[in-house]
Amino acid sequence: MNTLTLTSGAVTLAALEQVFREEPPVKLDRGCKSSVERAAAQLAAAAAGDAPVYGVNTGFGKLASLKIEKEDTATLQRNLIISHCCGVGEAIPRAHARLIMVLKLLSLGRGASGVRWSLIELLEDMLEQGVTPVIPAQGSVGASGDLAPLAHMTAVIIGEGEAEFDGVVMPGADALAKAGLSPIQLGPKEGLAFINGTQFSTAFALAGLFGAWRSAKSALITSALSTDAIMGSTEPLQPEIHSLRGHRGQIEAASTMRDLLENSEIRESHRDGDSRVQDPYCIRCQPQVTGAALDVLRQAATTLEIEANAATDNPLVLVEAGVIVSGGNFHAEPVGFAADMIALAVSEIGAIAQRRIALLVDPTLSFNLPPFLTPKPGLNSGYMIAEVTTAALMSENKHLANPCVTDSTPTSANQEDHVSMAAHGARRLQRMIKNLDRILGVELLCAAQGIEFRAPFKTSAPLQSVIERLRQDVPTLNEDRYLAPELEVVHALVSNAEIIAAAGMNMPEFGT
């Protein structure tokens, strides 16, 4: 695989999504090397002096007032890392761990952290050789940086901790050796540069953003299918309606749905003589709801792109000013807000999708579709309990969507007295997106079944392609059968973007 070269301070979300999904080797553009080395030289000079500099020749947190002797500075950094390896819970996925490493590279490459270039090279080599630190999922409160998880990442750099190499988890020193790499002893402030920062929270928030955007696009497809299945009106998709309101996401959602439903025989069959005046909100207001979610995701994307390019450790070396200054860029409040925004969008996309499923299985609302979409209701229950499952998933996501960023608590003997809780605010997004994709998978099943009941009329070409892709793996439900494996299949079709590909969907991304 080709190496991906990234420029600190100018990386795009598209590049980060490539890092996350494809796991390529990554290197920093060498244009940042001089800035990194100038900051490292300034820090080395400060470490050689007598003036106290936080994290260089002092203790940490509440112990910052304690002076450290020059001969103990290396021990200070090692102790910082091993003492902060207090994460608990299951190990995070490899793709997330690698994204954390890349984000840390980008932060160090800003030339304000004071680390030696050799540490950046080692992190790049670990990415290239496939040495991935084992990072427990729990333990960060999202300020003074993601301390515990980033300590587990950094431990491998110094030959401690655990790492995965060639699919096997082993001691960090062994993983480095098998990859032909050597650990590095940390110098003044270097341990602090690695563990102060928001890279864990940001990586999980980015992963949530990437998944949520894919889910939102899939939701427009399943919603278009549902609209045709219940013989809904396309009049609410007229562009003038949405331009009069002016929200970008709403305009794009309506445009996408118009394209997906264009030339549907089902739609044309009831354009005249339909006694219904208006469809329920879950059909009529899809652009307003999913479109609003798209706008929220874009707002979160803006924040996360800035954060991905930020220097977030402490203290920072301000080379031009010639000073080393303690600040608070490690506080992950922006990431916490972004994660909460993504959670709200995911919850609402699922909520309106679930109502469409309920509509499809209810004969009083589905415009003459059979109860629970089975040809022989009574003898068969059809998709009755599949709909109940989606109600459970929708409710679970509603609970998970409650804000995390408001739940601060003091830590570290009240020195760190307000924290962001961004880490678990971002981590929950994985679970929520999985729930959402399962809801959309069930909607795909139900809407496809409903459309097939409208024969001989056919849906549009893009939507027919989606149904054909579904039917490669899941046959039409003519009588009751064991459905659990099929729910897993349709979840995969949604989460792997296969229905997006089948529809030939043309829609702007969050970064455009």
Coordinates of C-alpha atoms in Angstrom, one line a residue:
M1 CA 0.0 0.0 0.0
N2 CA 1.3 3.5 -0.9
T3 CA 2.4 5.7 1.9
L4 CA 0.0 8.6 2.6
T5 CA 1.8 11.9 3.3
L6 CA 0.0 14.4 5.5
T7 CA 0.8 18.0 6.2
S8 CA 0.4 19.1 9.8
G9 CA -2.1 21.9 10.1
A10 CA -3.7 21.2 6.7
V11 CA -5.0 17.7 6.8
T12 CA -8.5 17.1 5.4
L13 CA -11.3 14.9 6.7
A14 CA -11.1 12.9 3.5
A15 CA -7.5 12.0 4.2
L16 CA -8.4 11.0 7.8
E17 CA -11.2 8.8 6.6
Q18 CA -8.7 7.1 4.3
V19 CA -6.4 6.6 7.3
F20 CA -9.3 5.1 9.2
R21 CA -10.8 2.8 6.6
E22 CA -7.7 1.7 4.7
E23 CA -5.0 1.8 7.4
P24 CA -2.2 3.0 5.0
P25 CA 1.4 3.8 6.2
V26 CA 1.5 7.5 7.0
K27 CA 4.3 10.0 7.1
L28 CA 4.4 13.7 7.8
D29 CA 5.4 16.1 5.1
R30 CA 9.0 17.0 5.8
G31 CA 8.3 20.7 5.6
C32 CA 7.5 20.6 9.3
K33 CA 10.9 19.1 10.4
S34 CA 12.6 22.4 10.9
S35 CA 9.9 23.7 13.2
V36 CA 9.9 20.5 15.2
E37 CA 13.7 20.7 15.7
R38 CA 13.6 24.4 16.6
A39 CA 11.0 23.7 19.3
A40 CA 13.1 20.7 20.5
A41 CA 16.2 22.9 20.8
Q42 CA 14.4 25.6 22.7
L43 CA 13.0 23.0 25.1
A44 CA 16.4 21.4 25.6
A45 CA 17.8 24.8 26.5
A46 CA 15.1 25.3 29.0
A47 CA 15.7 21.9 30.5
A48 CA 19.4 22.8 31.0
G49 CA 18.5 25.9 32.9
D50 CA 17.3 26.4 36.5
A51 CA 14.0 28.2 35.9
P52 CA 11.0 25.9 36.6
V53 CA 9.1 24.8 33.5
Y54 CA 6.0 22.7 33.9
G55 CA 6.5 19.1 32.8
V56 CA 10.2 19.7 32.1
N57 CA 11.7 20.0 35.5
T58 CA 8.6 19.9 37.7
G59 CA 6.1 17.3 38.8
F60 CA 2.7 17.0 37.1
G61 CA -0.8 18.2 37.9
K62 CA -1.2 18.9 41.6
L63 CA 2.5 18.1 42.0
A64 CA 3.6 20.8 39.6
S65 CA 5.2 22.9 42.4
L66 CA 7.8 20.2 43.1
K67 CA 11.1 20.8 41.4
I68 CA 12.8 17.8 39.7
E69 CA 16.6 17.6 39.5
K70 CA 18.2 17.6 36.1
E71 CA 19.6 14.0 36.4
D72 CA 16.0 12.8 37.1
T73 CA 14.3 14.3 34.0
A74 CA 14.4 11.1 32.0
T75 CA 13.1 9.1 34.9
L76 CA 10.4 11.6 35.4
Q77 CA 9.1 11.1 31.8
R78 CA 9.3 7.3 32.1
N79 CA 7.5 7.3 35.4
L80 CA 4.8 9.6 33.9
I81 CA 4.0 7.1 31.1
I82 CA 4.0 3.9 33.2
S83 CA 2.1 5.5 36.1
H84 CA -0.6 6.8 33.7
C85 CA -1.2 3.4 32.0
C86 CA -4.3 2.9 34.0
G87 CA -6.8 2.2 31.3
V88 CA -9.4 -0.5 31.7
G89 CA -11.8 -2.4 29.6
E90 CA -11.5 -4.1 26.2
A91 CA -8.9 -3.0 23.7
I92 CA -10.0 -0.5 21.1
P93 CA -10.1 -1.6 17.5
R94 CA -6.9 -1.4 15.5
A95 CA -8.2 1.1 13.0
H96 CA -9.0 3.5 15.9
A97 CA -5.6 3.0 17.5
R98 CA -3.9 3.8 14.2
L99 CA -6.0 6.9 13.8
I100 CA -4.9 8.0 17.2
M101 CA -1.3 7.6 16.3
V102 CA -1.8 9.6 13.1
L103 CA -3.5 12.4 15.0
K104 CA -0.7 12.5 17.5
L105 CA 1.8 12.8 14.6
L106 CA -0.2 15.7 13.2
S107 CA -0.2 17.4 16.6
L108 CA 3.6 16.9 17.1
G109 CA 4.2 18.1 13.6
R110 CA 2.9 21.6 14.4
G111 CA 6.3 22.3 16.0
A112 CA 5.0 23.4 19.3
S113 CA 5.5 20.3 21.5
G114 CA 9.3 20.2 21.8
V115 CA 9.8 16.6 20.9
R116 CA 12.8 15.2 19.0
W117 CA 12.3 14.3 15.3
S118 CA 13.4 10.7 16.1
L119 CA 10.2 10.2 18.0
I120 CA 8.1 11.2 15.1
E121 CA 10.1 8.9 12.9
L122 CA 9.5 6.0 15.3
L123 CA 5.7 6.6 15.3
E124 CA 5.8 6.7 11.5
D125 CA 7.8 3.4 11.5
M126 CA 5.3 1.8 13.8
L127 CA 2.5 2.7 11.5
E128 CA 4.4 1.4 8.5
Q129 CA 5.5 -1.9 10.1
G130 CA 2.1 -2.6 11.7
V131 CA 3.1 -2.2 15.4
T132 CA -0.2 -1.1 17.0
P133 CA -0.3 -0.3 20.7
V134 CA -3.0 -2.1 22.7
I135 CA -5.1 0.7 24.2
P136 CA -7.9 0.0 26.7
A137 CA -11.2 1.7 25.9
Q138 CA -11.9 3.3 29.3
G139 CA -10.1 5.7 31.6
S140 CA -10.2 9.1 30.0
V141 CA -12.3 12.1 31.2
G142 CA -11.2 14.2 28.3
A143 CA -9.0 16.7 30.1
S144 CA -5.9 17.1 31.0
G145 CA -5.9 15.3 27.7
D146 CA -6.8 11.6 27.1
L147 CA -4.1 10.7 29.6
A148 CA -4.6 7.0 30.3
P149 CA -5.2 5.8 26.7
L150 CA -2.4 7.9 25.3
A151 CA -0.1 6.6 28.0
H152 CA -0.8 3.1 26.7
M153 CA 0.1 4.2 23.2
T154 CA 3.3 5.9 24.4
A155 CA 4.3 2.9 26.5
V156 CA 5.1 0.9 23.4
I157 CA 7.4 3.7 22.2
I158 CA 9.6 3.3 25.3
G159 CA 9.5 -0.5 25.1
E160 CA 6.7 -1.0 27.7
G161 CA 3.0 -1.9 27.5
E162 CA 1.5 -4.2 24.8
A163 CA 1.2 -4.1 21.1
E164 CA -0.3 -6.1 18.3
F165 CA 2.0 -7.2 15.5
D166 CA 1.1 -9.7 12.8
G167 CA -2.2 -10.3 14.5
V168 CA -0.6 -11.3 17.8
V169 CA -0.7 -9.3 21.0
M170 CA 2.7 -9.3 22.8
P171 CA 4.9 -7.1 25.0
G172 CA 5.6 -3.7 23.4
A173 CA 9.4 -4.3 23.4
D174 CA 8.9 -7.6 21.6
A175 CA 6.6 -6.1 18.9
L176 CA 9.2 -3.4 18.2
A177 CA 12.0 -5.9 18.0
K178 CA 10.0 -8.2 15.6
A179 CA 9.4 -5.1 13.4
G180 CA 13.1 -4.2 13.4
L181 CA 12.5 -1.1 15.6
S182 CA 14.0 0.1 18.8
P183 CA 12.4 1.9 21.8
I184 CA 13.5 5.4 22.6
Q185 CA 14.2 6.9 26.0
L186 CA 12.1 10.0 26.5
G187 CA 13.7 13.3 27.1
P188 CA 12.4 16.4 28.9
K189 CA 8.7 17.0 28.4
E190 CA 8.4 14.3 25.7
G191 CA 6.2 12.0 27.7
L192 CA 3.9 14.9 28.5
A193 CA 3.8 15.8 24.8
F194 CA 2.5 12.4 24.0
I195 CA -0.1 12.0 26.7
N196 CA -1.4 15.5 26.9
G197 CA -3.8 15.9 23.9
T198 CA -7.3 15.0 22.6
Q199 CA -6.3 12.4 20.1
F200 CA -8.2 9.5 21.6
S201 CA -11.4 11.5 21.9
T202 CA -10.9 13.0 18.5
A203 CA -10.2 9.7 16.8
F204 CA -13.5 8.2 18.1
A205 CA -15.4 11.3 17.3
L206 CA -14.1 11.2 13.7
A207 CA -14.9 7.5 13.4
G208 CA -18.4 8.4 14.6
L209 CA -18.6 11.2 12.0
F210 CA -17.5 8.9 9.2
G211 CA -20.1 6.2 10.2
A212 CA -22.9 8.7 10.8
W213 CA -22.5 10.3 7.4
R214 CA -22.6 7.0 5.7
S215 CA -25.7 6.1 7.7
A216 CA -27.4 9.3 6.8
K217 CA -26.8 8.7 3.1
S218 CA -28.2 5.1 3.5
A219 CA -31.2 6.6 5.3
L220 CA -32.1 8.7 2.3
I221 CA -32.1 5.5 0.2
T222 CA -34.3 3.5 2.6
S223 CA -36.6 6.5 3.1
A224 CA -37.1 6.8 -0.7
L225 CA -37.8 3.0 -0.8
S226 CA -40.4 3.5 2.0
T227 CA -42.0 6.4 0.2
D228 CA -42.6 4.3 -2.9
A229 CA -43.7 1.3 -0.9
I230 CA -46.5 3.2 0.8
M231 CA -47.2 5.0 -2.5
G232 CA -46.3 8.3 -0.9
S233 CA -46.3 11.6 -2.6
T234 CA -43.1 13.3 -4.1
E235 CA -44.7 16.7 -4.0
P236 CA -43.1 17.6 -0.7
L237 CA -39.7 17.1 -2.5
Q238 CA -40.2 20.0 -4.9
P239 CA -37.1 22.1 -4.8
E240 CA -38.9 25.4 -4.3
I241 CA -40.2 24.3 -0.9
H242 CA -36.7 23.7 0.3
S243 CA -35.0 26.7 -1.3
L244 CA -37.6 28.9 0.5
R245 CA -36.3 27.6 3.8
G246 CA -32.7 27.6 2.8
H247 CA -31.0 25.0 4.9
R248 CA -28.3 23.2 2.9
G249 CA -28.9 19.7 4.3
Q250 CA -32.6 19.9 3.7
I251 CA -32.0 21.1 0.1
E252 CA -29.6 18.2 -0.5
A253 CA -31.8 15.6 1.1
A254 CA -34.8 16.6 -1.0
S255 CA -32.7 16.7 -4.2
T256 CA -31.2 13.3 -3.5
M257 CA -34.6 11.8 -2.8
R258 CA -36.0 13.3 -6.0
D259 CA -33.2 11.7 -8.0
L260 CA -33.7 8.3 -6.3
L261 CA -37.5 8.3 -7.0
E262 CA -37.4 9.8 -10.6
N263 CA -39.3 7.8 -13.2
S264 CA -40.9 5.4 -10.6
E265 CA -43.9 3.6 -12.1
I266 CA -45.3 3.2 -8.7
R267 CA -45.3 7.0 -8.2
E268 CA -46.9 7.7 -11.6
S269 CA -49.6 5.1 -10.9
H270 CA -51.2 7.1 -8.1
R271 CA -50.4 10.7 -9.2
D272 CA -54.0 11.2 -10.2
G273 CA -57.0 10.1 -8.2
D274 CA -55.3 9.5 -4.9
S275 CA -57.7 10.4 -2.1
R276 CA -55.0 11.1 0.4
V277 CA -54.1 14.8 0.9
Q278 CA -50.9 14.5 2.9
D279 CA -48.6 11.8 4.1
P280 CA -47.5 11.3 7.7
Y281 CA -44.6 13.4 8.9
C282 CA -42.2 10.4 8.7
I283 CA -42.7 10.5 4.9
R284 CA -43.4 14.1 4.2
C285 CA -40.8 15.7 6.5
Q286 CA -37.8 13.4 5.6
P287 CA -35.8 16.2 4.0
Q288 CA -36.4 18.5 7.0
V289 CA -35.3 15.9 9.6
T290 CA -32.5 14.0 7.8
G291 CA -31.4 17.2 6.2
A292 CA -31.1 18.9 9.6
A293 CA -29.0 15.9 10.7
L294 CA -26.7 16.4 7.7
D295 CA -26.2 20.1 8.8
V296 CA -25.5 19.1 12.3
L297 CA -22.9 16.5 11.1
R298 CA -21.3 19.1 9.0
Q299 CA -21.0 21.5 12.0
A300 CA -19.3 18.7 13.9
A301 CA -17.1 18.0 11.0
T302 CA -15.8 21.5 11.0
T303 CA -14.9 21.3 14.7
L304 CA -13.2 17.9 14.3
E305 CA -11.2 19.0 11.3
I306 CA -9.8 21.9 13.2
E307 CA -9.0 19.7 16.2
A308 CA -7.3 17.1 14.0
N309 CA -4.9 19.8 12.9
A310 CA -4.3 21.3 16.4
A311 CA -1.4 21.3 18.8
T312 CA -3.2 20.1 22.0
D313 CA -0.5 19.3 24.5
N314 CA 0.9 21.3 27.4
P315 CA 3.1 23.3 27.8
L316 CA 3.5 24.6 24.3
V317 CA 6.8 25.9 22.9
L318 CA 6.2 29.2 21.2
V319 CA 9.3 29.3 19.1
E320 CA 8.8 32.8 17.6
A321 CA 8.2 34.3 21.0
G322 CA 11.0 32.4 22.6
V323 CA 8.8 31.2 25.5
I324 CA 7.3 27.9 26.8
V325 CA 3.8 28.5 28.1
S326 CA 1.3 26.5 30.1
G327 CA -2.2 26.6 28.7
G328 CA -5.2 24.3 28.3
N329 CA -5.4 23.1 24.7
F330 CA -5.7 19.5 26.1
H331 CA -9.2 20.2 27.2
A332 CA -11.5 18.3 24.8
E333 CA -14.6 20.4 25.2
P334 CA -14.9 21.1 21.5
V335 CA -14.6 17.4 20.8
G336 CA -17.2 16.7 23.5
F337 CA -19.7 19.1 21.9
A338 CA -19.0 17.6 18.5
A339 CA -19.6 14.1 19.8
D340 CA -22.9 15.1 21.4
M341 CA -24.0 16.7 18.1
I342 CA -23.2 13.6 16.2
A343 CA -25.1 11.5 18.8
L344 CA -28.2 13.7 18.4
A345 CA -28.1 13.4 14.6
V346 CA -27.8 9.6 14.7
S347 CA -30.6 9.3 17.2
E348 CA -33.0 11.5 15.1
I349 CA -32.2 9.7 11.8
G350 CA -33.0 6.4 13.5
A351 CA -36.2 7.8 15.2
I352 CA -37.8 8.9 11.9
A353 CA -36.7 5.7 10.1
Q354 CA -38.3 3.6 12.8
R355 CA -41.6 5.4 12.3
R356 CA -41.4 4.6 8.6
I357 CA -41.0 0.9 9.5
A358 CA -44.0 1.2 11.8
L359 CA -46.0 2.8 8.9
L360 CA -45.0 0.0 6.5
V361 CA -46.2 -2.9 8.8
D362 CA -49.5 -1.2 9.8
P363 CA -52.3 -1.9 7.2
T364 CA -54.2 1.2 8.4
L365 CA -51.4 3.5 7.3
S366 CA -49.5 1.6 4.6
F367 CA -52.1 2.2 1.8
N368 CA -53.3 -1.4 1.4
L369 CA -50.1 -3.3 2.1
P370 CA -50.9 -6.5 4.0
P371 CA -50.4 -6.6 7.8
F372 CA -46.7 -6.9 8.7
L373 CA -45.9 -7.3 5.0
T374 CA -46.7 -11.0 4.8
P375 CA -48.9 -12.5 2.1
K376 CA -50.8 -14.7 4.6
P377 CA -51.2 -12.7 7.8
G378 CA -52.4 -14.6 10.8
L379 CA -50.7 -17.8 9.9
N380 CA -47.6 -15.7 9.4
S381 CA -46.3 -12.8 11.5
G382 CA -44.0 -11.4 8.8
Y383 CA -41.9 -8.5 10.0
M384 CA -44.0 -7.9 13.2
I385 CA -41.1 -8.5 15.6
A386 CA -38.4 -7.0 13.3
E387 CA -40.3 -3.8 13.8
V388 CA -40.3 -4.3 17.5
T389 CA -36.6 -4.8 17.5
T390 CA -36.1 -1.5 15.7
A391 CA -38.3 0.2 18.4
A392 CA -35.9 -1.2 21.0
L393 CA -32.9 0.1 19.1
M394 CA -34.4 3.5 18.6
S395 CA -35.2 3.8 22.3
E396 CA -31.6 2.7 23.2
N397 CA -30.2 5.4 21.0
K398 CA -32.4 8.1 22.5
H399 CA -30.9 7.3 25.9
L400 CA -27.4 7.2 24.5
A401 CA -28.0 10.6 22.9
N402 CA -28.1 12.4 26.2
P403 CA -25.2 14.9 26.4
C404 CA -22.0 13.8 27.9
V405 CA -20.2 17.1 27.8
T406 CA -22.4 18.5 30.6
D407 CA -21.3 15.7 33.0
S408 CA -18.1 17.2 34.5
T409 CA -16.5 16.0 37.7
P410 CA -13.3 17.2 39.5
T411 CA -10.2 15.0 39.3
S412 CA -6.5 15.0 40.4
A413 CA -7.1 16.5 43.8
N414 CA -9.2 19.3 42.3
Q415 CA -6.4 20.6 40.1
E416 CA -8.3 19.4 37.1
D417 CA -11.7 20.6 38.3
H418 CA -13.6 20.7 35.0
V419 CA -13.4 18.0 32.4
S420 CA -15.1 17.3 29.1
M421 CA -16.0 13.7 29.2
A422 CA -15.4 13.7 25.5
A423 CA -13.8 10.3 25.4
H424 CA -16.9 8.2 26.3
G425 CA -19.0 10.8 24.6
A426 CA -17.2 9.8 21.4
R427 CA -16.9 6.1 22.1
R428 CA -20.7 5.6 22.4
L429 CA -21.1 6.7 18.8
Q430 CA -19.9 3.3 17.6
R431 CA -22.7 1.6 19.5
M432 CA -25.3 4.2 18.3
I433 CA -24.3 3.9 14.6
K434 CA -24.5 0.1 14.8
N435 CA -28.0 0.5 16.2
L436 CA -28.9 2.9 13.5
D437 CA -27.6 0.7 10.7
R438 CA -29.7 -2.2 12.1
I439 CA -32.8 0.0 12.0
L440 CA -32.0 1.0 8.4
G441 CA -31.4 -2.6 7.5
V442 CA -34.9 -3.6 8.7
E443 CA -36.4 -0.6 6.8
L444 CA -34.6 -1.9 3.7
L445 CA -36.3 -5.3 4.2
C446 CA -39.7 -3.9 4.8
A447 CA -39.6 -1.3 2.1
A448 CA -38.4 -3.8 -0.5
Q449 CA -41.1 -6.2 0.4
G450 CA -43.7 -3.4 0.2
I451 CA -42.5 -2.3 -3.2
E452 CA -42.8 -5.9 -4.5
F453 CA -46.4 -6.0 -3.4
R454 CA -47.0 -3.1 -5.8
A455 CA -46.3 -5.2 -8.9
P456 CA -46.7 -5.0 -11.8
F457 CA -45.7 -1.4 -11.2
K458 CA -41.9 -1.0 -10.6
T459 CA -40.0 1.5 -8.6
S460 CA -37.2 3.7 -10.1
A461 CA -34.1 2.3 -11.6
P462 CA -31.8 3.3 -8.7
L463 CA -34.1 1.8 -6.1
Q464 CA -34.7 -1.3 -8.2
S465 CA -30.9 -1.8 -8.2
V466 CA -30.9 -1.6 -4.4
I467 CA -33.6 -4.2 -4.2
E468 CA -31.8 -6.5 -6.6
R469 CA -28.6 -6.2 -4.5
L470 CA -30.7 -7.1 -1.4
R471 CA -32.2 -10.1 -3.1
Q472 CA -28.8 -11.5 -3.9
D473 CA -28.6 -12.4 -0.2
V474 CA -32.2 -12.2 1.2
P475 CA -35.2 -13.6 -0.7
T476 CA -38.7 -12.2 -0.6
L477 CA -40.5 -13.2 2.6
N478 CA -43.4 -15.4 1.4
E479 CA -43.8 -17.3 4.7
D480 CA -42.3 -17.0 8.1
R481 CA -38.7 -18.1 8.6
Y482 CA -35.8 -17.7 10.9
L483 CA -35.0 -14.0 10.4
A484 CA -32.0 -13.3 12.8
P485 CA -29.3 -14.1 10.2
E486 CA -31.0 -11.9 7.6
L487 CA -31.0 -9.0 10.0
E488 CA -27.2 -9.4 10.2
V489 CA -27.0 -9.5 6.4
V490 CA -28.9 -6.3 5.9
H491 CA -27.0 -4.6 8.7
A492 CA -23.8 -5.3 6.7
L493 CA -25.3 -4.1 3.5
V494 CA -26.0 -0.8 5.1
S495 CA -22.8 -0.4 7.2
N496 CA -20.5 -1.4 4.3
A497 CA -22.2 1.1 2.0
E498 CA -23.3 -1.5 -0.4
I499 CA -26.8 0.0 -0.9
I500 CA -25.1 3.4 -1.5
A501 CA -23.1 1.8 -4.2
A502 CA -26.1 -0.1 -5.7
A503 CA -28.1 3.1 -5.9
G504 CA -25.3 5.0 -7.6
M505 CA -25.8 7.8 -5.2
N506 CA -24.5 11.2 -6.1
M507 CA -24.4 13.4 -3.0
P508 CA -21.9 15.9 -1.6
E509 CA -19.7 14.7 1.3
F510 CA -19.4 16.4 4.6
G511 CA -16.2 18.1 3.6
T512 CA -17.6 19.6 0.4

